[in-house]
């Protein structure tokens, strides 16, 4: 408890609702400026306020009247317009949010997938930690309902080796059947967004089980499954063209890669030689114990006898056909080329692919190859995933991925913490559809053949002024003794920016003691060089002198979609669920 002395509590005798007595002085002054001599804000006055203060230049007088009419249910309603209290209640209402919900999906969705940040999950089936939690379709469902667009499944043979399970391999996590996960994905894929869902498969299967997976996927998704017409794509299709489609991304089957390697070696060794049936056969059939069928015949002294090799050939063809069916479903090919970082980041003008790096690999690569990463992600997809030591399902700073153009910054969605709050904030943008278009400077060269370099300090483009007026709702959403046993809470607010290194900052209001309706009226300024990648961080805490400060709510908002003016900002729990009543009244202005 933050109070060490006993106090008489008058909590129950207070009115815990917004009233004229709580209106901040700045709001009172604005009301006087935009109301008549009788203290009434008519539709004409309200329109002027909306245009000049809220920066909603297109507001009509009819729309202003509709706002006034929406307050008619209040006992404080004035027939000619809004009085101070009803105006204050409107500002603090859900009808005055910090982001404009009516915009919906407003970005250009006709560009290749590589042009978008995509809401991406990591080990999407885990209910808790990475070592011993249950595997289930429930966290997959929860992620899809939140708008996550990339679901990761680790697929392994089941105990009897005749079917496929989803689990975190070589750990104590309990499995869940793949078919159950696939069916849940189909049912919930498009409840939050109509834009495509990508299933990334971490494949640990034999060819016969790969064939089984191909059958499961085909039967479960049917026509909504996107299967490219060619083996490799020259450019990724757009989210718009893939609405309500399921996309599979994984590495091509091992047998196929081995066959391709043999083919390339054969082609190299037979350069300049006339081709014949045997040579052609040798190039097309996968390896058998390290060689082609011709090698097998030679080893066994069976150069001319075709009968003995037919059974082997048929078995190998069957394996190849199974792999081919599985491979046909892969729309986004994954893989890490041999030869180090330079090879991994090479851009092929004739095909696109997906590369995966751990958070540590990305950090290390960014130190020496930052521009190359940005250039790679202009056409190809980069997936970043948490380091293996995050056994409690924590996450990392997503900005290092986003500022280098990484589309799939994969997070453990079942955890919580500041990193995940940033992820939630990013994907509030663009109508919450799970796809956010990357800034133009990450998509094309800026000067000459140069690309964006996150390490270079740029000049300030704009300054965001944030005013924290007051807060409400804790009395309703928390027990009276949640923060302190014998007195009202002592709230303060932290406000800051998460973005490129030079924009990142955090500031704090004074602590307001013993008040369920804290009023701060403090303003802060944040100079921004890259506002296109800036997220506004907001947290409320309750000061505790003897223990760790208590949590009172949080939210993150994409700066590039903030509405200017005075706005009601709803706050969320640690896990990202919206409180029923807790919110802040805040002002936003771009200078």
Coordinates of C-alpha atoms in Angstrom, one line a residue:
X1 CA 0.0 0.0 0.0
X2 CA 1.3 3.4 -0.9
X3 CA -0.2 5.1 2.2
X4 CA 1.3 4.1 5.5
X5 CA -1.3 5.9 7.7
X6 CA -4.9 5.1 8.1
X7 CA -7.3 7.6 6.6
X8 CA -11.0 8.0 6.7
X9 CA -12.4 7.1 3.3
X10 CA -15.1 9.3 1.8
X11 CA -15.0 7.4 -1.5
X12 CA -18.6 6.3 -1.4
X13 CA -19.9 9.8 -0.7
X14 CA -18.3 11.3 -3.9
X15 CA -20.0 11.5 -7.2
X16 CA -17.8 9.6 -9.6
X17 CA -19.0 11.0 -12.9
X18 CA -17.9 13.9 -15.0
X19 CA -19.4 17.2 -13.9
X20 CA -18.8 20.9 -14.4
X21 CA -16.5 21.0 -11.4
X22 CA -14.0 18.7 -13.1
X23 CA -13.8 20.5 -16.4
X24 CA -10.1 21.6 -17.0
X25 CA -9.6 25.4 -17.3
X26 CA -8.4 25.0 -20.9
X27 CA -11.7 23.3 -21.9
X28 CA -13.7 25.9 -20.1
X29 CA -11.9 28.7 -22.0
X30 CA -12.5 26.9 -25.3
X31 CA -16.2 26.5 -24.5
X32 CA -16.5 30.3 -23.7
X33 CA -14.8 31.0 -27.0
X34 CA -17.1 28.9 -29.1
X35 CA -20.5 29.5 -27.4
X36 CA -22.9 32.4 -27.2
X37 CA -23.5 34.9 -24.4
X38 CA -26.0 32.5 -22.8
X39 CA -23.4 29.7 -22.5
X40 CA -24.9 27.6 -25.3
X41 CA -22.9 26.1 -28.2
X42 CA -25.2 25.9 -31.1
X43 CA -24.6 23.9 -34.3
X44 CA -22.9 26.8 -35.9
X45 CA -20.6 27.3 -32.9
X46 CA -19.9 23.6 -32.7
X47 CA -19.0 23.5 -36.4
X48 CA -16.5 26.3 -35.9
X49 CA -14.9 24.4 -33.0
X50 CA -14.7 21.2 -35.1
X51 CA -13.0 23.0 -38.0
X52 CA -10.6 25.3 -36.1
X53 CA -9.7 23.2 -33.0
X54 CA -10.4 19.6 -34.1
X55 CA -9.0 20.2 -37.6
X56 CA -12.0 18.5 -39.1
X57 CA -12.3 21.0 -42.0
X58 CA -15.1 19.2 -43.8
X59 CA -17.5 19.2 -40.9
X60 CA -20.9 20.5 -41.9
X61 CA -23.4 22.3 -39.7
X62 CA -25.8 19.3 -40.2
X63 CA -23.1 17.0 -38.8
X64 CA -22.6 19.4 -35.9
X65 CA -26.3 19.3 -35.2
X66 CA -26.2 15.5 -35.2
X67 CA -23.6 15.6 -32.5
X68 CA -25.9 17.9 -30.5
X69 CA -28.9 15.6 -31.1
X70 CA -26.8 12.7 -29.8
X71 CA -26.7 14.4 -26.4
X72 CA -30.5 14.6 -26.0
X73 CA -30.6 11.6 -23.7
X74 CA -28.7 13.5 -21.1
X75 CA -30.6 15.3 -18.4
X76 CA -28.3 18.3 -18.9
X77 CA -29.3 18.6 -22.5
X78 CA -30.2 22.2 -23.7
X79 CA -32.7 22.4 -26.5
X80 CA -30.6 25.1 -28.4
X81 CA -27.3 23.3 -28.2
X82 CA -24.6 22.1 -25.9
X83 CA -23.9 23.7 -22.5
X84 CA -20.5 23.3 -20.8
X85 CA -21.3 20.0 -19.2
X86 CA -22.8 18.3 -22.2
X87 CA -19.9 19.7 -24.4
X88 CA -17.4 18.2 -21.9
X89 CA -19.2 14.9 -21.9
X90 CA -19.1 14.8 -25.7
X91 CA -15.3 15.4 -25.7
X92 CA -14.9 12.5 -23.3
X93 CA -17.1 10.1 -25.1
X94 CA -16.5 7.2 -27.5
X95 CA -17.7 9.4 -30.3
X96 CA -14.5 11.4 -30.1
X97 CA -11.7 8.8 -30.6
X98 CA -8.0 9.6 -31.3
X99 CA -8.1 7.7 -34.5
X100 CA -10.8 8.0 -37.1
X101 CA -12.7 4.7 -37.3
X102 CA -14.9 5.8 -40.2
X103 CA -11.8 5.8 -42.4
X104 CA -11.6 2.0 -42.3
X105 CA -9.0 0.6 -44.7
X106 CA -7.8 3.7 -46.5
X107 CA -4.4 2.8 -47.8
X108 CA -3.6 1.6 -51.3
X109 CA -4.0 -2.2 -51.0
X110 CA -3.1 -3.0 -54.7
X111 CA 0.7 -3.1 -54.2
X112 CA 2.7 -6.4 -53.7
X113 CA 2.7 -8.0 -50.3
X114 CA 6.3 -7.0 -49.7
X115 CA 5.1 -3.3 -49.5
X116 CA 3.3 -3.9 -46.2
X117 CA 4.0 -4.5 -42.6
X118 CA 1.9 -7.6 -41.7
X119 CA 0.5 -8.5 -38.3
X120 CA 2.6 -11.6 -37.6
X121 CA 2.4 -14.3 -34.8
X122 CA 5.2 -16.6 -33.6
X123 CA 4.5 -20.1 -32.4
X124 CA 0.8 -19.1 -32.7
X125 CA -0.4 -22.4 -31.1
X126 CA 1.2 -21.9 -27.6
X127 CA -0.9 -21.0 -24.7
X128 CA 2.0 -19.9 -22.5
X129 CA 5.7 -20.4 -22.2
X130 CA 7.9 -21.9 -24.9
X131 CA 8.9 -25.1 -23.0
X132 CA 6.0 -26.7 -21.2
X133 CA 2.7 -25.0 -22.0
X134 CA -0.2 -26.6 -23.9
X135 CA -0.5 -26.4 -27.6
X136 CA -4.0 -25.4 -28.7
X137 CA -6.1 -23.8 -31.4
X138 CA -7.4 -21.3 -28.9
X139 CA -4.5 -18.8 -29.1
X140 CA -4.7 -19.1 -32.9
X141 CA -8.4 -18.1 -32.7
X142 CA -7.6 -15.3 -30.3
X143 CA -4.9 -14.0 -32.6
X144 CA -7.2 -14.1 -35.7
X145 CA -10.0 -12.3 -33.8
X146 CA -7.5 -9.5 -32.9
X147 CA -6.6 -9.2 -36.6
X148 CA -3.3 -11.1 -36.8
X149 CA -2.7 -12.1 -40.4
X150 CA 0.3 -14.5 -40.2
X151 CA -0.1 -17.7 -38.2
X152 CA 2.9 -20.0 -37.5
X153 CA 2.5 -23.7 -37.1
X154 CA 5.4 -26.1 -36.2
X155 CA 4.4 -29.5 -37.7
X156 CA 5.8 -32.8 -36.5
X157 CA 4.9 -36.5 -36.9
X158 CA 2.6 -37.7 -34.1
X159 CA 3.6 -40.4 -31.6
X160 CA 2.6 -43.2 -34.0
X161 CA 4.2 -41.5 -37.0
X162 CA 1.0 -41.8 -39.0
X163 CA -0.4 -38.3 -38.6
X164 CA 0.6 -34.7 -38.0
X165 CA 0.7 -32.7 -34.8
X166 CA 1.5 -29.1 -34.0
X167 CA 3.9 -28.5 -31.1
X168 CA 7.1 -26.8 -30.2
X169 CA 9.6 -29.6 -31.0
X170 CA 12.0 -31.1 -28.5
X171 CA 10.2 -29.4 -25.6
X172 CA 7.6 -30.6 -23.1
X173 CA 4.8 -28.7 -24.9
X174 CA 1.7 -31.0 -25.4
X175 CA 0.6 -31.4 -29.0
X176 CA -2.6 -30.4 -30.8
X177 CA -3.7 -32.0 -34.1
X178 CA -2.8 -30.1 -37.2
X179 CA -6.3 -30.6 -38.7
X180 CA -7.9 -29.0 -35.7
X181 CA -5.7 -25.9 -36.1
X182 CA -6.4 -25.7 -39.9
X183 CA -10.2 -25.9 -39.3
X184 CA -10.1 -23.2 -36.7
X185 CA -8.0 -21.0 -39.1
X186 CA -10.6 -21.5 -41.8
X187 CA -13.5 -20.6 -39.4
X188 CA -11.9 -17.5 -37.9
X189 CA -9.5 -16.2 -40.6
X190 CA -11.7 -13.4 -41.8
X191 CA -13.8 -12.3 -38.8
X192 CA -11.6 -9.3 -38.1
X193 CA -10.2 -8.6 -41.6
X194 CA -10.9 -9.7 -45.1
X195 CA -7.3 -9.5 -46.1
X196 CA -5.2 -12.7 -46.6
X197 CA -4.0 -15.0 -43.9
X198 CA -0.5 -16.5 -44.3
X199 CA 0.2 -19.8 -42.7
X200 CA 4.0 -20.3 -42.1
X201 CA 4.8 -23.9 -41.6
X202 CA 8.0 -25.0 -39.7
X203 CA 8.2 -28.4 -41.4
X204 CA 9.7 -31.5 -39.7
X205 CA 7.9 -34.2 -41.7
X206 CA 8.7 -37.1 -43.9
X207 CA 7.5 -37.0 -47.6
X208 CA 4.5 -39.3 -46.9
X209 CA 3.4 -37.0 -44.1
X210 CA 4.0 -33.9 -46.3
X211 CA 1.6 -35.5 -48.8
X212 CA -0.9 -35.9 -45.9
X213 CA -0.5 -32.3 -45.0
X214 CA -1.1 -31.3 -48.7
X215 CA -4.3 -33.3 -48.6
X216 CA -5.4 -31.7 -45.3
X217 CA -4.8 -28.2 -46.5
X218 CA -6.4 -28.8 -49.9
X219 CA -9.6 -30.4 -48.4
X220 CA -9.8 -27.8 -45.5
X221 CA -9.4 -24.6 -47.5
X222 CA -10.5 -25.6 -51.0
X223 CA -11.0 -22.7 -53.3
X224 CA -9.9 -20.1 -50.8
X225 CA -6.3 -21.5 -50.9
X226 CA -4.0 -19.5 -53.1
X227 CA -1.8 -21.7 -55.3
X228 CA 0.5 -19.8 -57.7
X229 CA 0.4 -20.9 -61.3
X230 CA 4.2 -21.0 -61.5
X231 CA 6.7 -22.6 -59.1
X232 CA 8.3 -19.2 -58.1
X233 CA 6.7 -15.8 -58.2
X234 CA 8.5 -12.9 -59.9
X235 CA 6.5 -10.5 -57.7
X236 CA 4.2 -11.1 -54.8
X237 CA 0.5 -10.5 -55.5
X238 CA -1.4 -7.7 -53.6
X239 CA -3.5 -7.9 -50.4
X240 CA -6.4 -6.6 -52.5
X241 CA -6.1 -9.4 -55.0
X242 CA -5.9 -12.0 -52.2
X243 CA -8.9 -10.9 -50.1
X244 CA -10.3 -13.9 -48.2
X245 CA -7.5 -16.2 -49.4
X246 CA -5.2 -18.5 -47.4
X247 CA -1.5 -18.5 -48.3
X248 CA 1.1 -21.2 -47.4
X249 CA 4.7 -20.2 -46.7
X250 CA 7.4 -22.7 -46.0
X251 CA 10.7 -24.1 -47.3
X252 CA 10.3 -26.4 -50.4
X253 CA 10.5 -30.1 -49.5
X254 CA 14.0 -31.4 -48.8
X255 CA 13.8 -34.1 -51.6
X256 CA 13.0 -31.4 -54.1
X257 CA 16.0 -29.4 -53.1
X258 CA 18.3 -32.4 -53.3
X259 CA 16.9 -33.2 -56.7
X260 CA 17.6 -29.7 -57.8
X261 CA 21.1 -29.8 -56.5
X262 CA 21.7 -33.1 -58.4
X263 CA 20.3 -31.6 -61.5
X264 CA 22.5 -28.6 -61.3
X265 CA 25.6 -30.8 -60.8
X266 CA 24.6 -33.1 -63.7
X267 CA 24.0 -30.1 -66.0
X268 CA 27.5 -28.8 -65.0
X269 CA 29.2 -32.2 -65.7
X270 CA 27.4 -32.8 -69.0
X271 CA 28.0 -29.4 -70.5
X272 CA 28.9 -29.8 -74.2
X273 CA 27.8 -33.5 -74.3
X274 CA 25.0 -34.8 -76.4
X275 CA 21.9 -35.5 -74.3
X276 CA 20.2 -38.9 -74.3
X277 CA 17.5 -40.6 -72.4
X278 CA 19.8 -41.8 -69.7
X279 CA 21.3 -38.4 -69.2
X280 CA 17.9 -36.8 -69.1
X281 CA 16.7 -39.4 -66.7
X282 CA 19.7 -38.8 -64.5
X283 CA 18.9 -35.1 -64.3
X284 CA 15.2 -35.5 -63.5
X285 CA 15.2 -38.2 -60.8
X286 CA 16.1 -37.3 -57.2
X287 CA 19.2 -38.8 -55.5
X288 CA 19.3 -42.4 -54.3
X289 CA 21.8 -42.8 -51.5
X290 CA 23.9 -39.9 -52.9
X291 CA 23.6 -40.4 -56.7
X292 CA 21.3 -40.8 -59.7
X293 CA 19.8 -44.0 -61.1
X294 CA 22.7 -44.2 -63.5
X295 CA 25.0 -44.2 -60.4
X296 CA 22.9 -46.8 -58.8
X297 CA 23.1 -49.1 -61.8
X298 CA 26.9 -48.6 -62.1
X299 CA 27.4 -49.5 -58.4
X300 CA 25.3 -52.6 -58.8
X301 CA 26.7 -53.8 -62.1
X302 CA 23.3 -53.4 -63.7
X303 CA 24.0 -51.0 -66.5
X304 CA 21.6 -52.4 -69.0
X305 CA 18.9 -54.2 -67.0
X306 CA 15.9 -51.9 -66.6
X307 CA 13.7 -54.4 -64.9
X308 CA 15.4 -54.3 -61.5
X309 CA 15.3 -50.6 -61.3
X310 CA 11.6 -50.1 -62.1
X311 CA 10.5 -50.8 -58.6
X312 CA 13.0 -48.4 -57.2
X313 CA 12.1 -45.9 -59.8
X314 CA 8.3 -46.2 -59.0
X315 CA 9.0 -45.7 -55.3
X316 CA 11.1 -42.7 -55.9
X317 CA 8.5 -41.2 -58.4
X318 CA 5.9 -41.7 -55.7
X319 CA 8.0 -39.8 -53.2
X320 CA 8.6 -37.1 -55.7
X321 CA 4.9 -36.8 -56.6
X322 CA 4.0 -36.5 -52.9
X323 CA 6.6 -33.7 -52.5
X324 CA 5.4 -32.1 -55.7
X325 CA 1.8 -31.9 -54.4
X326 CA 3.1 -30.4 -51.2
X327 CA 5.4 -28.0 -53.0
X328 CA 2.5 -26.9 -55.3
X329 CA 0.7 -25.3 -52.3
X330 CA 3.7 -23.1 -51.3
X331 CA 3.0 -19.6 -52.5
X332 CA 5.8 -17.9 -50.5
X333 CA 9.0 -19.8 -50.7
X334 CA 11.2 -19.6 -47.6
X335 CA 14.8 -20.5 -47.2
X336 CA 18.3 -19.3 -46.2
X337 CA 20.8 -19.5 -49.0
X338 CA 24.3 -20.8 -48.2
X339 CA 27.2 -18.4 -48.4
X340 CA 26.6 -16.0 -45.5
X341 CA 24.7 -12.7 -45.1
X342 CA 25.6 -11.4 -48.5
X343 CA 24.0 -14.3 -50.3
X344 CA 20.9 -14.2 -48.1
X345 CA 20.3 -10.5 -49.0
X346 CA 20.9 -10.8 -52.7
X347 CA 17.9 -9.6 -54.7
X348 CA 16.9 -11.8 -57.7
X349 CA 15.1 -9.8 -60.3
X350 CA 13.3 -12.9 -61.6
X351 CA 11.8 -14.3 -58.3
X352 CA 10.9 -13.3 -54.8
X353 CA 11.2 -15.2 -51.6
X354 CA 11.0 -15.1 -47.8
X355 CA 14.1 -14.9 -45.5
X356 CA 13.9 -15.5 -41.7
X357 CA 16.3 -14.0 -39.2
X358 CA 16.2 -14.1 -35.4
X359 CA 16.1 -10.8 -33.6
X360 CA 19.8 -11.2 -32.7
X361 CA 20.7 -12.0 -36.3
X362 CA 18.8 -9.0 -37.5
X363 CA 20.5 -6.7 -34.9
X364 CA 23.9 -8.0 -36.0
X365 CA 23.1 -7.7 -39.7
X366 CA 21.8 -4.2 -39.3
X367 CA 25.1 -3.0 -37.9
X368 CA 26.9 -3.8 -41.2
X369 CA 24.3 -4.3 -43.8
X370 CA 21.4 -2.0 -42.9
X371 CA 20.9 -0.6 -46.4
X372 CA 21.1 -4.0 -48.0
X373 CA 18.4 -5.2 -45.7
X374 CA 16.2 -2.3 -46.7
X375 CA 16.9 -3.0 -50.4
X376 CA 16.1 -6.7 -49.9
X377 CA 12.7 -6.0 -48.3
X378 CA 11.6 -3.7 -51.1
X379 CA 10.9 -6.9 -53.2
X380 CA 11.3 -9.8 -50.8
X381 CA 9.8 -10.6 -47.4
X382 CA 11.8 -10.6 -44.2
X383 CA 10.5 -12.5 -41.2
X384 CA 12.0 -11.7 -37.8
X385 CA 11.4 -14.0 -34.8
X386 CA 12.2 -13.9 -31.1
X387 CA 15.5 -15.4 -29.8
X388 CA 15.4 -18.9 -28.4
X389 CA 16.1 -17.7 -24.8
X390 CA 12.7 -16.0 -24.5
X391 CA 11.3 -19.1 -22.9
X392 CA 8.6 -17.1 -21.0
X393 CA 7.2 -15.9 -24.4
X394 CA 8.4 -12.3 -24.0
X395 CA 9.1 -10.2 -27.1
X396 CA 11.6 -7.7 -28.5
X397 CA 11.5 -4.2 -29.8
X398 CA 9.7 -4.4 -33.2
X399 CA 11.0 -1.1 -34.4
X400 CA 14.4 -2.5 -35.4
X401 CA 12.5 -4.8 -37.9
X402 CA 10.1 -2.2 -39.2
X403 CA 12.7 0.5 -39.7
X404 CA 14.6 -1.9 -42.0
X405 CA 11.5 -2.8 -43.9
X406 CA 10.8 -6.2 -42.3
X407 CA 7.2 -7.2 -43.1
X408 CA 6.8 -10.1 -40.7
X409 CA 8.0 -9.0 -37.3
X410 CA 6.8 -12.2 -35.5
X411 CA 5.6 -11.9 -31.9
X412 CA 4.4 -14.2 -29.1
X413 CA 0.8 -13.0 -29.0
X414 CA 0.0 -15.0 -25.8
X415 CA 2.3 -12.9 -23.7
X416 CA 2.1 -9.2 -22.8
X417 CA 4.4 -6.3 -22.1
X418 CA 5.5 -3.0 -23.7
X419 CA 6.8 -4.6 -26.9
X420 CA 3.5 -6.3 -27.6
X421 CA 1.7 -3.0 -26.8
X422 CA 3.7 -1.4 -29.6
X423 CA 2.7 -4.3 -32.0
X424 CA -1.0 -3.7 -31.1
X425 CA -0.5 0.0 -31.7
X426 CA 1.1 -0.4 -35.1
X427 CA -1.8 -2.5 -36.3
X428 CA -4.5 -0.1 -35.1
X429 CA -3.5 1.7 -38.3
X430 CA -5.3 1.3 -41.7
X431 CA -8.6 0.3 -40.1
X432 CA -7.0 -2.5 -38.1
X433 CA -7.0 -4.8 -41.2
X434 CA -3.6 -6.4 -40.3
X435 CA -1.7 -4.8 -43.2
X436 CA 0.0 -1.4 -43.0
X437 CA 1.6 0.1 -46.0
X438 CA 5.3 0.8 -45.5
X439 CA 6.4 4.4 -45.8
X440 CA 7.5 5.4 -49.3
X441 CA 11.2 5.9 -48.2
X442 CA 11.4 2.1 -47.4
X443 CA 10.0 1.2 -50.8
X444 CA 12.1 3.1 -53.2
X445 CA 15.5 4.9 -53.4
X446 CA 15.6 8.3 -51.9
X447 CA 18.6 9.9 -53.6
X448 CA 20.5 8.4 -56.5
X449 CA 20.7 4.7 -55.8
X450 CA 20.7 5.2 -52.1
X451 CA 18.1 3.7 -49.7
X452 CA 16.9 4.7 -46.2
X453 CA 19.5 4.2 -43.5
X454 CA 18.0 4.1 -40.0
X455 CA 21.3 4.9 -38.4
X456 CA 21.6 8.4 -40.0
X457 CA 20.1 11.2 -38.0
X458 CA 17.6 13.2 -40.2
X459 CA 16.2 16.7 -39.8
X460 CA 12.9 17.1 -37.9
X461 CA 9.9 16.9 -40.1
X462 CA 7.2 17.8 -37.5
X463 CA 6.8 18.2 -33.8
X464 CA 3.9 16.5 -32.0
X465 CA 2.5 18.4 -29.0
X466 CA 0.6 16.2 -26.6
X467 CA -1.5 17.6 -23.8
X468 CA -2.7 15.3 -21.0
X469 CA -5.8 17.0 -19.5
X470 CA -7.4 14.4 -17.2
X471 CA -8.5 10.8 -16.7
X472 CA -11.6 8.9 -15.6
X473 CA -13.1 5.5 -15.2
X474 CA -10.8 3.7 -12.7
X475 CA -13.5 3.9 -10.0
X476 CA -15.8 1.8 -12.1
X477 CA -13.3 -0.7 -13.6
X478 CA -11.2 -1.4 -10.5
X479 CA -12.1 -2.3 -6.9
X480 CA -12.0 0.6 -4.5
X481 CA -9.1 -1.0 -2.7
X482 CA -7.2 -2.1 -5.8
X483 CA -4.6 0.7 -5.6
X484 CA -4.7 1.7 -1.9
X485 CA -6.6 0.2 1.0
X486 CA -7.6 3.4 2.7
X487 CA -7.3 6.3 0.2
X488 CA -7.9 7.2 -3.4
X489 CA -5.1 6.5 -5.8
X490 CA -2.1 8.7 -6.8
X491 CA -2.0 8.6 -10.6
X492 CA 0.6 9.8 -13.1
X493 CA 0.8 9.4 -16.8
X494 CA 3.9 8.5 -18.9
X495 CA 3.8 9.8 -22.5
X496 CA 6.4 9.1 -25.2
X497 CA 7.5 8.1 -28.7
X498 CA 8.7 4.7 -29.9
X499 CA 10.3 5.1 -33.3
X500 CA 13.7 5.4 -35.0
X501 CA 16.4 5.9 -32.3
X502 CA 16.6 9.7 -32.7
X503 CA 12.8 10.1 -32.2
X504 CA 12.5 7.8 -29.2
X505 CA 11.6 9.6 -26.0
X506 CA 9.5 9.2 -22.8
X507 CA 8.2 11.9 -20.4
X508 CA 6.0 11.9 -17.3
X509 CA 3.3 14.1 -15.7
X510 CA 3.3 15.0 -12.0
X511 CA 1.6 12.6 -9.6
X512 CA -1.9 13.6 -8.6
X513 CA -2.5 12.4 -5.0
X514 CA -5.7 11.0 -3.7
X515 CA -7.9 11.4 -6.7
X516 CA -10.0 9.0 -8.8
X517 CA -10.5 11.8 -11.4
X518 CA -6.9 13.1 -11.8
X519 CA -6.4 16.3 -13.7
X520 CA -2.9 17.1 -14.9
X521 CA -3.2 19.7 -17.7
X522 CA 0.4 19.2 -18.8
X523 CA 1.8 19.5 -22.3
X524 CA 4.9 17.8 -23.9
X525 CA 6.5 18.3 -27.3
X526 CA 8.2 15.5 -29.3
X527 CA 10.3 16.5 -32.4
X528 CA 10.0 13.8 -35.0
X529 CA 12.3 13.1 -37.9
X530 CA 10.4 10.0 -39.1
X531 CA 6.8 10.4 -38.0
X532 CA 5.8 7.7 -40.5
X533 CA 7.4 5.1 -38.1
X534 CA 6.5 6.8 -34.7
X535 CA 4.1 5.3 -32.2
X536 CA 2.7 7.3 -29.3
X537 CA 3.1 5.4 -26.1
X538 CA 0.7 6.2 -23.2
X539 CA 0.7 4.6 -19.8
X540 CA -1.0 5.4 -16.5
X541 CA 0.5 4.2 -13.2
X542 CA -0.4 4.7 -9.6
X543 CA 2.5 5.8 -7.4
X544 CA 3.5 3.4 -4.6
X545 CA 6.2 4.6 -2.2
X546 CA 6.8 1.1 -0.7
X547 CA 6.3 -1.2 -3.6
X548 CA 6.4 -1.3 -7.4
X549 CA 4.0 1.3 -8.9
X550 CA 0.6 -0.2 -9.8
X551 CA -0.5 -0.4 -13.4
X552 CA -3.5 1.8 -14.4
X553 CA -3.8 1.3 -18.2
X554 CA -2.0 1.8 -21.5
X555 CA -2.3 2.3 -25.2
X556 CA -0.1 2.9 -28.3
X557 CA -1.3 4.9 -31.2
X558 CA 0.2 5.3 -34.7
X559 CA 1.3 8.9 -34.9
X560 CA 0.6 9.2 -38.6
X561 CA -3.1 8.5 -38.0
X562 CA -3.6 10.7 -35.0
X563 CA -6.5 13.2 -35.2
X564 CA -5.6 16.7 -34.2
X565 CA -7.6 18.4 -31.4
X566 CA -9.0 17.3 -28.1
X567 CA -9.7 13.5 -28.0
X568 CA -10.9 10.8 -25.6
X569 CA -8.3 8.1 -25.5
X570 CA -9.5 4.7 -24.3
X571 CA -6.9 2.7 -22.3
X572 CA -6.2 -1.1 -22.3
X573 CA -5.2 -3.8 -19.8
X574 CA -1.7 -5.3 -19.8
X575 CA -2.9 -8.0 -22.1
X576 CA -4.4 -5.5 -24.6
X577 CA -8.1 -5.7 -23.7
X578 CA -10.0 -2.5 -23.6
X579 CA -11.3 -1.3 -20.3
X580 CA -15.0 -0.5 -20.1
X581 CA -14.6 3.0 -18.7
X582 CA -10.9 4.0 -18.2
X583 CA -9.8 6.8 -20.6
X584 CA -7.8 10.0 -20.8
X585 CA -8.8 13.3 -22.3
X586 CA -5.8 14.4 -24.4
X587 CA -4.9 17.1 -26.9
X588 CA -2.8 16.5 -30.1
X589 CA -1.3 19.1 -32.3
X590 CA 1.3 18.9 -35.1
X591 CA 3.5 22.0 -35.1

